[in-house]
CSV table of N, CA, C and O in Angstrom, one decimal:
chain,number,residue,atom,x,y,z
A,196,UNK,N,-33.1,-6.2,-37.2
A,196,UNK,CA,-34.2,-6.8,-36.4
A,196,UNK,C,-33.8,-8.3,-36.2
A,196,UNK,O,-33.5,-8.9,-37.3
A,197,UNK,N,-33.8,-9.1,-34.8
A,197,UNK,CA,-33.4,-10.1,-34.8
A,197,UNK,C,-34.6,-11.2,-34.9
A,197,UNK,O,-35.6,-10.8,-34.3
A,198,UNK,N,-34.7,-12.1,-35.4
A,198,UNK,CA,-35.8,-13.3,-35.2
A,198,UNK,C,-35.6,-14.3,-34.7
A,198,UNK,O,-34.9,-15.2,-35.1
A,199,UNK,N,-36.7,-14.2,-33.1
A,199,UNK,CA,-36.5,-15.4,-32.6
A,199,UNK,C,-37.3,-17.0,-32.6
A,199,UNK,O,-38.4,-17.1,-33.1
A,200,UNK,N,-36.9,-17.8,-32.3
A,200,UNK,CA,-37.8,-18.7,-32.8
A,200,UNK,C,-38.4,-18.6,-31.8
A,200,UNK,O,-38.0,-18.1,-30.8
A,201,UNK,N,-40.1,-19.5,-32.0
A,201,UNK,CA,-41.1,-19.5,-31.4
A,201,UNK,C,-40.7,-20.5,-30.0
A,201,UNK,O,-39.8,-21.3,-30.1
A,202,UNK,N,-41.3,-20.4,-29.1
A,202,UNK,CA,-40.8,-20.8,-27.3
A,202,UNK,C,-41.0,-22.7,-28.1
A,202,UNK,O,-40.1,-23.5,-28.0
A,203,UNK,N,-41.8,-22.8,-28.7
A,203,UNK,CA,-41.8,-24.6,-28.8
A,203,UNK,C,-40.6,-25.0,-29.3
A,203,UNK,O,-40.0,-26.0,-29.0
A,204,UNK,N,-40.2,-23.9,-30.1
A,204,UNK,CA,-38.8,-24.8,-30.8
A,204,UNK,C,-37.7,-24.6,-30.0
A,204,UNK,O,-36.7,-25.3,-30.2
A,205,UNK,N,-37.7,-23.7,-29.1
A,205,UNK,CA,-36.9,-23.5,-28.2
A,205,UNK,C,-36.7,-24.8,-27.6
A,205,UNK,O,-35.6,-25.1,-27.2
A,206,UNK,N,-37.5,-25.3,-27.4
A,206,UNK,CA,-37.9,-26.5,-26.1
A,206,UNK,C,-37.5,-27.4,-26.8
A,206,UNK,O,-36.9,-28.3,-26.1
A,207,UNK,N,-37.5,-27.5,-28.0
A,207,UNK,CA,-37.2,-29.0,-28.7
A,207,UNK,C,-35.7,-28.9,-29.4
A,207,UNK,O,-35.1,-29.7,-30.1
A,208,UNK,N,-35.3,-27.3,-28.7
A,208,UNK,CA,-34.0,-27.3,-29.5
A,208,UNK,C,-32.8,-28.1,-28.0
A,208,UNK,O,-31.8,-28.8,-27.9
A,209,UNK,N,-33.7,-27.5,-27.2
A,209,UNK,CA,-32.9,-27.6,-25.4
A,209,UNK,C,-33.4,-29.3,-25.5
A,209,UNK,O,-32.4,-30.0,-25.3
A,210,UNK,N,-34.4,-29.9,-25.7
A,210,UNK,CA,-34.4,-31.8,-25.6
A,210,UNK,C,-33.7,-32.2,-26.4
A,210,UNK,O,-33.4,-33.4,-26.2
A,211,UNK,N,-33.1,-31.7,-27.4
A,211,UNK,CA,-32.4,-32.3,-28.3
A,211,UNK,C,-31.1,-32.2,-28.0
A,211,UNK,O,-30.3,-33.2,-28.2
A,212,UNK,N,-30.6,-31.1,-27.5
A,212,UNK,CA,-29.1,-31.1,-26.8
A,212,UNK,C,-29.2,-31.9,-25.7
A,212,UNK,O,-28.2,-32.6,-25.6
A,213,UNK,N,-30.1,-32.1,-24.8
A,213,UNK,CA,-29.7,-33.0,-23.8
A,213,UNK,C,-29.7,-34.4,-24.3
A,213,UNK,O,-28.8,-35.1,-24.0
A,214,UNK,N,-30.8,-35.0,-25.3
A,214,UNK,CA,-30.3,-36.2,-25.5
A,214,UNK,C,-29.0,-35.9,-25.9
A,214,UNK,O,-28.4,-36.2,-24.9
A,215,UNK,N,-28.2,-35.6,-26.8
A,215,UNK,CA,-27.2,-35.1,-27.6
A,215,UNK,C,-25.9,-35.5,-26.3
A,215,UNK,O,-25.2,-36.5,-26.4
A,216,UNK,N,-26.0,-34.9,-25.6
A,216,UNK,CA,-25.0,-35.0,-24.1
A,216,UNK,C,-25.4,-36.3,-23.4
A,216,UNK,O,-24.7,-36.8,-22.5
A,217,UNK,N,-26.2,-36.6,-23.7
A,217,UNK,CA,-26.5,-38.2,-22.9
A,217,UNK,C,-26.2,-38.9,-23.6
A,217,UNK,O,-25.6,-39.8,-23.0
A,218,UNK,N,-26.1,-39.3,-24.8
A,218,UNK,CA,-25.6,-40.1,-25.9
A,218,UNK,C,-23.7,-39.9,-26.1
A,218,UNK,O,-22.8,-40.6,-26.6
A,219,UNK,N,-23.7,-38.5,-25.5
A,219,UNK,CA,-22.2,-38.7,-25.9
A,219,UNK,C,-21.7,-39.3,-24.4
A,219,UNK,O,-20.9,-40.2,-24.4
A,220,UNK,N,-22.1,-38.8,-23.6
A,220,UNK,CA,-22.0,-39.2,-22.2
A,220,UNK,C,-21.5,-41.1,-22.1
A,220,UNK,O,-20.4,-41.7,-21.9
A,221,UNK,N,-23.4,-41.6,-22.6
A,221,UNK,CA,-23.3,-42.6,-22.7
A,221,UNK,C,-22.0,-43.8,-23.3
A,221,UNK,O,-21.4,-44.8,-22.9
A,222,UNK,N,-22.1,-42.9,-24.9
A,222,UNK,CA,-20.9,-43.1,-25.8
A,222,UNK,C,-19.6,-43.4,-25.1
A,222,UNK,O,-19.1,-44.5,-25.0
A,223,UNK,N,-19.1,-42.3,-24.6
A,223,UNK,CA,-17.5,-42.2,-24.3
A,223,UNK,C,-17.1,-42.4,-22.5
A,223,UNK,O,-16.0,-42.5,-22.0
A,224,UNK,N,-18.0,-42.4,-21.9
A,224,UNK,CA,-17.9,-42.6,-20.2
A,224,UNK,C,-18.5,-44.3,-20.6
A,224,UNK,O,-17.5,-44.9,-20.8
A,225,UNK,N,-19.3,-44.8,-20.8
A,225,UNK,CA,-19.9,-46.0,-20.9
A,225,UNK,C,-19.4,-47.0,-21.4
A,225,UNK,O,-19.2,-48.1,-20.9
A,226,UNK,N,-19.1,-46.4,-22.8
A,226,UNK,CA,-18.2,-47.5,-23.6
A,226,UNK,C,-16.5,-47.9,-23.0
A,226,UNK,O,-15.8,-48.9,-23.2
A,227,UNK,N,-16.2,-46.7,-22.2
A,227,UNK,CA,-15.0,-46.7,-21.8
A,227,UNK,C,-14.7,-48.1,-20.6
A,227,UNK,O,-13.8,-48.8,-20.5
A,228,UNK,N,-16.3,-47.9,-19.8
A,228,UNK,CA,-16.3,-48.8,-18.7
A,228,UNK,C,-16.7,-50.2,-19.2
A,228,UNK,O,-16.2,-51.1,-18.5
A,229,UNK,N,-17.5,-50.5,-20.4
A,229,UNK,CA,-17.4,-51.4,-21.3
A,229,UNK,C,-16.1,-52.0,-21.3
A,229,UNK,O,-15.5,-52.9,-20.7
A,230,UNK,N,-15.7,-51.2,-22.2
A,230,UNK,CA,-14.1,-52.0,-22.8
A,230,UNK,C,-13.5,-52.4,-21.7
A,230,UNK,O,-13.1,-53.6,-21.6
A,231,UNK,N,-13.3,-51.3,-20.5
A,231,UNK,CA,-12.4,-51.8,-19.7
A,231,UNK,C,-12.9,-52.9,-19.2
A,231,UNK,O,-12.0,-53.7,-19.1
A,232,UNK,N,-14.2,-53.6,-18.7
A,232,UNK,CA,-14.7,-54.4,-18.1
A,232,UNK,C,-14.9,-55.7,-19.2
A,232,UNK,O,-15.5,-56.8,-18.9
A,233,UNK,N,-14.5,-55.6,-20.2
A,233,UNK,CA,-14.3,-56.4,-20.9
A,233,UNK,C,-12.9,-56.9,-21.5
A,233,UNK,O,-12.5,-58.0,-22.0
A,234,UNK,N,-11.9,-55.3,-20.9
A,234,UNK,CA,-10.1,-56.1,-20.8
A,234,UNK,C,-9.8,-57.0,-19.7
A,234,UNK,O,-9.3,-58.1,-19.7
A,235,UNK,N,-10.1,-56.4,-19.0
A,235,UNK,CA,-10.3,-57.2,-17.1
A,235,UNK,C,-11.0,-59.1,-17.9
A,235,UNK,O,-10.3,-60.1,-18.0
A,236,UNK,N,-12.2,-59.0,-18.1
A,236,UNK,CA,-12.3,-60.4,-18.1
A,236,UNK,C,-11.7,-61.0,-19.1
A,236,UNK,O,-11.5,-62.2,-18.9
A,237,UNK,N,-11.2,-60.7,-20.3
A,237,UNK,CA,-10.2,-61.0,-21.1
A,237,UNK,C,-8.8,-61.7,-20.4
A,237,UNK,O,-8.3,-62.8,-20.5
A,238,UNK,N,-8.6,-60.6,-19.7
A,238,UNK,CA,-7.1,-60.7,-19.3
A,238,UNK,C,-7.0,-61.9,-17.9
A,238,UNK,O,-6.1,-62.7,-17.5
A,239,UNK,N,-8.6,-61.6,-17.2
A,239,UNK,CA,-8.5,-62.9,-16.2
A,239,UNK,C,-8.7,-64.5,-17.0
A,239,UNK,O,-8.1,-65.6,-16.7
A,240,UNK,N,-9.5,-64.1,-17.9
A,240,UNK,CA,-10.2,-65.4,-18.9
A,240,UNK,C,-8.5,-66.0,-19.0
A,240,UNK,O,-8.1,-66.9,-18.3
A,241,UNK,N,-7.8,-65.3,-20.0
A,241,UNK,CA,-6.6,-65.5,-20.6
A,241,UNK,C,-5.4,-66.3,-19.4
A,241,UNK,O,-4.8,-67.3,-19.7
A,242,UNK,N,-5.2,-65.6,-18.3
A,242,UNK,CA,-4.5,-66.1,-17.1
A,242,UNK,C,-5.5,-67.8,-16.7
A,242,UNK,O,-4.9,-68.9,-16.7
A,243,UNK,N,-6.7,-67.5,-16.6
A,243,UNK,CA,-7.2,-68.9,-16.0
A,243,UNK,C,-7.2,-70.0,-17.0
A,243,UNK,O,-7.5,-71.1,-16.7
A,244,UNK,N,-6.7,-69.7,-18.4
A,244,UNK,CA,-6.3,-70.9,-19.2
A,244,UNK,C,-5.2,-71.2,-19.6
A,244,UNK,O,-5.0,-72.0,-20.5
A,245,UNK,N,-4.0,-70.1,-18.7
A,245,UNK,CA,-2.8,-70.4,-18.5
A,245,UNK,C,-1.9,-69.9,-19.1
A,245,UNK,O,-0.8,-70.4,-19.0
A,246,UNK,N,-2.2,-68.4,-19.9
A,246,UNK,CA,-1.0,-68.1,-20.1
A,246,UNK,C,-0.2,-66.8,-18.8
A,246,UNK,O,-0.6,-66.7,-17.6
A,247,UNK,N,0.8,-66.3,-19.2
A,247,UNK,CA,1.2,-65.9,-18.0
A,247,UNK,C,0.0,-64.7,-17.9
A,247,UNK,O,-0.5,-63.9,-18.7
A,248,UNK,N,0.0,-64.9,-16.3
A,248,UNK,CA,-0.5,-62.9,-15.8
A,248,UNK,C,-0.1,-61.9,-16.6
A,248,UNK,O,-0.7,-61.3,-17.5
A,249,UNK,N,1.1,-61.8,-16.0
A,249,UNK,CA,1.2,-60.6,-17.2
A,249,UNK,C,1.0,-60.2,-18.2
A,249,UNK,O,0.4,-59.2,-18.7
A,250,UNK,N,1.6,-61.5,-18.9
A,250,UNK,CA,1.3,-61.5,-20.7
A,250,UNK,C,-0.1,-61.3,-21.4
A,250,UNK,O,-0.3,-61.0,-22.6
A,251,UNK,N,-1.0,-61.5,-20.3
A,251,UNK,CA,-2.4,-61.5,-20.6
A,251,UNK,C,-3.1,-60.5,-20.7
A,251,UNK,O,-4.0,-60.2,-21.5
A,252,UNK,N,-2.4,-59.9,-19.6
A,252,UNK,CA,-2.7,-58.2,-19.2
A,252,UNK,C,-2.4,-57.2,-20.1
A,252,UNK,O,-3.0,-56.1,-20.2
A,253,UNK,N,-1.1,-57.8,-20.7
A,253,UNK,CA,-0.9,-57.2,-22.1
A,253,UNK,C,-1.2,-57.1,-23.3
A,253,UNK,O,-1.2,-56.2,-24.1
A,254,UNK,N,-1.3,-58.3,-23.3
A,254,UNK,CA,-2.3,-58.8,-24.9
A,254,UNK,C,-3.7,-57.8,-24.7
A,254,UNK,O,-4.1,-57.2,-25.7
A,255,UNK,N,-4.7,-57.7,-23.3
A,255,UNK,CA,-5.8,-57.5,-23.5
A,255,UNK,C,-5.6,-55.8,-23.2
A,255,UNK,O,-6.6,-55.0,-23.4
A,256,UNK,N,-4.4,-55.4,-22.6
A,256,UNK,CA,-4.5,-53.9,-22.4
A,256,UNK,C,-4.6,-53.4,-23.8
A,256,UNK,O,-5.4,-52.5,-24.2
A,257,UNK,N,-3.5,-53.9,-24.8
A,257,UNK,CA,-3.7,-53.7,-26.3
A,257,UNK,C,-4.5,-53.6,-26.8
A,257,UNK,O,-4.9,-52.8,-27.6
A,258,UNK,N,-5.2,-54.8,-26.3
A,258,UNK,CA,-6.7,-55.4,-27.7
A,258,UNK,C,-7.3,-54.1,-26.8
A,258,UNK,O,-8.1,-53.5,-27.5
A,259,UNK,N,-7.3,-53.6,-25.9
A,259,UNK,CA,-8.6,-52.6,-25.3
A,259,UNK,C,-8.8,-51.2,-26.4
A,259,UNK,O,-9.8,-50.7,-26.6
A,260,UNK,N,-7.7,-50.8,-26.8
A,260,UNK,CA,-7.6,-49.5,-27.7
A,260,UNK,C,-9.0,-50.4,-28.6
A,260,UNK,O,-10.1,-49.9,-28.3
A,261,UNK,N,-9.0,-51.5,-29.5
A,261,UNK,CA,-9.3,-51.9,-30.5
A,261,UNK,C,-11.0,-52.1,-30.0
A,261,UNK,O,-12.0,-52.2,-30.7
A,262,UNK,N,-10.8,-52.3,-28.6
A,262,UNK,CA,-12.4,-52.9,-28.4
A,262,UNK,C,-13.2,-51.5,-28.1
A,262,UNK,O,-14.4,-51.4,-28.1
A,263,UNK,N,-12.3,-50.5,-27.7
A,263,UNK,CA,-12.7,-48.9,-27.1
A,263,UNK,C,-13.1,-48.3,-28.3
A,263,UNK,O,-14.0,-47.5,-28.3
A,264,UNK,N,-12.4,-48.5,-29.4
A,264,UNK,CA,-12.8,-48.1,-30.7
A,264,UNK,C,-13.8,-48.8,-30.8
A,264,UNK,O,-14.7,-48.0,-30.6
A,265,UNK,N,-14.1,-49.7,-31.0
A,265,UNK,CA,-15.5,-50.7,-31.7
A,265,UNK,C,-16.7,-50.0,-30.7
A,265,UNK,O,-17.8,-49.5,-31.0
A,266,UNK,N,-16.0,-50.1,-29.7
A,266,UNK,CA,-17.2,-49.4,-29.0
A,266,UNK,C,-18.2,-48.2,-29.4
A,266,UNK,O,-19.4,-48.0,-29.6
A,267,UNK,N,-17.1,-47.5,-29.4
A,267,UNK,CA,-17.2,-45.8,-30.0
A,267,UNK,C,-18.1,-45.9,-31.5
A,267,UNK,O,-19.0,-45.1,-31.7
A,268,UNK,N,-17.7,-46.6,-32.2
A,268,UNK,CA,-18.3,-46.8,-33.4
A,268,UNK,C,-19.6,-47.4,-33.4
A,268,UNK,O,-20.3,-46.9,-34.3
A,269,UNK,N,-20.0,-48.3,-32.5
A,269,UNK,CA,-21.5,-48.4,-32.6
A,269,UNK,C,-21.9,-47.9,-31.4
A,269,UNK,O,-23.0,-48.4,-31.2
A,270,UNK,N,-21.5,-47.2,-30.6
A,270,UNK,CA,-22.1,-46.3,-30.5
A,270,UNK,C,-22.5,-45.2,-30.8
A,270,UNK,O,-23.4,-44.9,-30.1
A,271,UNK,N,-22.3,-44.3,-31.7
A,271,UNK,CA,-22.4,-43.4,-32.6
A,271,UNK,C,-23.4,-44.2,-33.5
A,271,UNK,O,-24.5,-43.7,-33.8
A,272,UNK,N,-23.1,-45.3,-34.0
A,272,UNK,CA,-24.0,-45.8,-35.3
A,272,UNK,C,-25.3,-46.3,-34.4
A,272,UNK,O,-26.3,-46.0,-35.1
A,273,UNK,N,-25.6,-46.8,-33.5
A,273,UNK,CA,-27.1,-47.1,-32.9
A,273,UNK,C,-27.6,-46.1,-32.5
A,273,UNK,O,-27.3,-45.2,-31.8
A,274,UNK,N,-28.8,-46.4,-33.2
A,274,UNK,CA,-29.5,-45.3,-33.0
A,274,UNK,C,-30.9,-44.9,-31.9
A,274,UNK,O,-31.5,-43.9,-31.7
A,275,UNK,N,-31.2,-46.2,-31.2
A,275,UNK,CA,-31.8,-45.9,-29.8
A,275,UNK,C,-30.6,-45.9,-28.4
A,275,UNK,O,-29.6,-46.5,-28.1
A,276,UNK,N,-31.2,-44.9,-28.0
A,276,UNK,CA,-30.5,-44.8,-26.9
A,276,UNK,C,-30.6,-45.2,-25.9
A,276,UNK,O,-29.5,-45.2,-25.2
A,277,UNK,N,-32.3,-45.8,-25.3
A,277,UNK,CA,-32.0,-47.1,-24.6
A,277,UNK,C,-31.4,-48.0,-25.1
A,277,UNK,O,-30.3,-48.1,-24.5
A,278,UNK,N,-31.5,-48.6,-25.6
A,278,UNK,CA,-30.9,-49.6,-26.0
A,278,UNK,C,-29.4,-49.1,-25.9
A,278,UNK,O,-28.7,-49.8,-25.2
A,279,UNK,N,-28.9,-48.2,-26.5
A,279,UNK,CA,-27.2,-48.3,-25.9
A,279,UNK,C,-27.0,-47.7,-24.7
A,279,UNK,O,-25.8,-47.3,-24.5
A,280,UNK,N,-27.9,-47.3,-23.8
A,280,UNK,CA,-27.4,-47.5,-22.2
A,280,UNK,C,-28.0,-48.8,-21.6
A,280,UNK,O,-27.8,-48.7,-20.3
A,281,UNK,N,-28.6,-49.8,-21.9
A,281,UNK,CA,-28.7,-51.1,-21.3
A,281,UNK,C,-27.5,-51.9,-22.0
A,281,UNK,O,-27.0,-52.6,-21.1
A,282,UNK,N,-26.9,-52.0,-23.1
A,282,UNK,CA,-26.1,-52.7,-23.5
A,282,UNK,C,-24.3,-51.9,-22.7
A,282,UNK,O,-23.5,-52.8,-22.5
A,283,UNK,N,-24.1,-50.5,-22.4
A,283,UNK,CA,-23.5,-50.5,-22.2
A,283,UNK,C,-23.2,-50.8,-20.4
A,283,UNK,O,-22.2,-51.4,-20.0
A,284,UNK,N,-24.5,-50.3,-19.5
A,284,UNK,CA,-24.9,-50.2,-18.1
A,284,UNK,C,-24.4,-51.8,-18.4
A,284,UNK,O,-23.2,-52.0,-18.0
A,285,UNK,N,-25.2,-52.9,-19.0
A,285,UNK,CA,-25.5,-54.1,-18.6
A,285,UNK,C,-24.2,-54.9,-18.6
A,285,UNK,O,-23.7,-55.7,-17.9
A,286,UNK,N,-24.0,-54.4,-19.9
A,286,UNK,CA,-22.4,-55.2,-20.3
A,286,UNK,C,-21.3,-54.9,-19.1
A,286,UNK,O,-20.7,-55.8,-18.5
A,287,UNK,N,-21.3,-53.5,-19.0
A,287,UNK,CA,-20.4,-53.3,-17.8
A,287,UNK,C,-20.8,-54.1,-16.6
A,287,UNK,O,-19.9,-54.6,-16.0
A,288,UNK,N,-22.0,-54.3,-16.3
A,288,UNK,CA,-21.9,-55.0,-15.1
A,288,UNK,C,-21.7,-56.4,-15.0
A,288,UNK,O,-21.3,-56.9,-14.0
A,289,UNK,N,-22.2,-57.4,-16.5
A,289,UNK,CA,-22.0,-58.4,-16.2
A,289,UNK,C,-20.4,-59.1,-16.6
A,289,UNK,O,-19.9,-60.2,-16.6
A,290,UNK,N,-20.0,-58.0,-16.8
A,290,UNK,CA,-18.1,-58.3,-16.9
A,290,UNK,C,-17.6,-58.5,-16.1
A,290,UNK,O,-16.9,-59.5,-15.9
A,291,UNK,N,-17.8,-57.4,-15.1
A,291,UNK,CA,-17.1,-57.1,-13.8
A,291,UNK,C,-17.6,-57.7,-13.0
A,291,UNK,O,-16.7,-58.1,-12.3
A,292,UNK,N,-19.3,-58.2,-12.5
A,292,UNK,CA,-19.4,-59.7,-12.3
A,292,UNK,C,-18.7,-61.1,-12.3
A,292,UNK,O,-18.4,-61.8,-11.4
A,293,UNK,N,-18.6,-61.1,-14.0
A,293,UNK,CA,-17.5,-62.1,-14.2
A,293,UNK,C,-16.4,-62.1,-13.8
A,293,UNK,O,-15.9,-63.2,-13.3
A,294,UNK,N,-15.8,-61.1,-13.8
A,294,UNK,CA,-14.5,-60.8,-13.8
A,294,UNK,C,-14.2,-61.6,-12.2
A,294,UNK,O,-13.6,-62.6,-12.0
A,295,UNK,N,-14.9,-60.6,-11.1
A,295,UNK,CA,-15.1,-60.9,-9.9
A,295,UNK,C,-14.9,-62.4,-9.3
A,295,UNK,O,-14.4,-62.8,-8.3
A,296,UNK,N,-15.9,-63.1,-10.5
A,296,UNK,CA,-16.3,-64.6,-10.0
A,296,UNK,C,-14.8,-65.2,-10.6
A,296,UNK,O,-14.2,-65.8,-9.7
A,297,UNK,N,-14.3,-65.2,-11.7
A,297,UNK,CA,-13.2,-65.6,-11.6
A,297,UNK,C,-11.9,-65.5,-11.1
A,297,UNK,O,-10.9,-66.2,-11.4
A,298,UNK,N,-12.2,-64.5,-10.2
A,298,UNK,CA,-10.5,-64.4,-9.6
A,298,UNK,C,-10.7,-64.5,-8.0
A,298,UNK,O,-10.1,-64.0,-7.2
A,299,UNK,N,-11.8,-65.4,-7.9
A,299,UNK,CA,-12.6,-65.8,-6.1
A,299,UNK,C,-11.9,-67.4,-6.0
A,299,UNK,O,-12.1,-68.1,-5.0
């Protein structure tokens, strides 16, 4: 004989997977757009105070593994999830913002 759980826990088993998927979502699509919008202004920062383009691009394509990790790590460790889709949405935007304004 199988036992099912009662329909409420059902429901709170399905809200919990979906935050679950939105947190990892947010996590690894978010933070990804993060980091990268934060190699980009690195790497423009780094050229507008004069070292070469390239070199800059490289130094910060590197440091990006390091900042994609950091990412990854508090994200898993914070534990509101607004809060790490406003820091990840926000950060990405005001990078790539920046980014924008400095290379106009």
């Amino acid at each position: 004989m199988t036992h099912q759980a009662p329909a409420h826990n059902r429901g709170q088993h399905i809200r919990a997977g979906l935050l679950l998927a939105l947190r990892l979502l947010a996590i690894v699509g978010g933070g990804y757009f993060l980091s990268a919008a934060l190699v980009a202004l690195g790497a423009a920062g780094l050229a507008g105070l004069g070292m070469a383009r390239s070199e800059a691009v490289i130094l910060m394509t590197m440091l990006g593994f390091v900042l994609y990790l950091l990412v990854l790590i508090w994200g898993f460790a914070e534990r509101s999830l607004p809060r790490l889709l406003a820091v990840t949405l926000a950060g990405t935007a005001m990078g790539q913002t920046l980014v924008h304004w400095l290379s106009v």
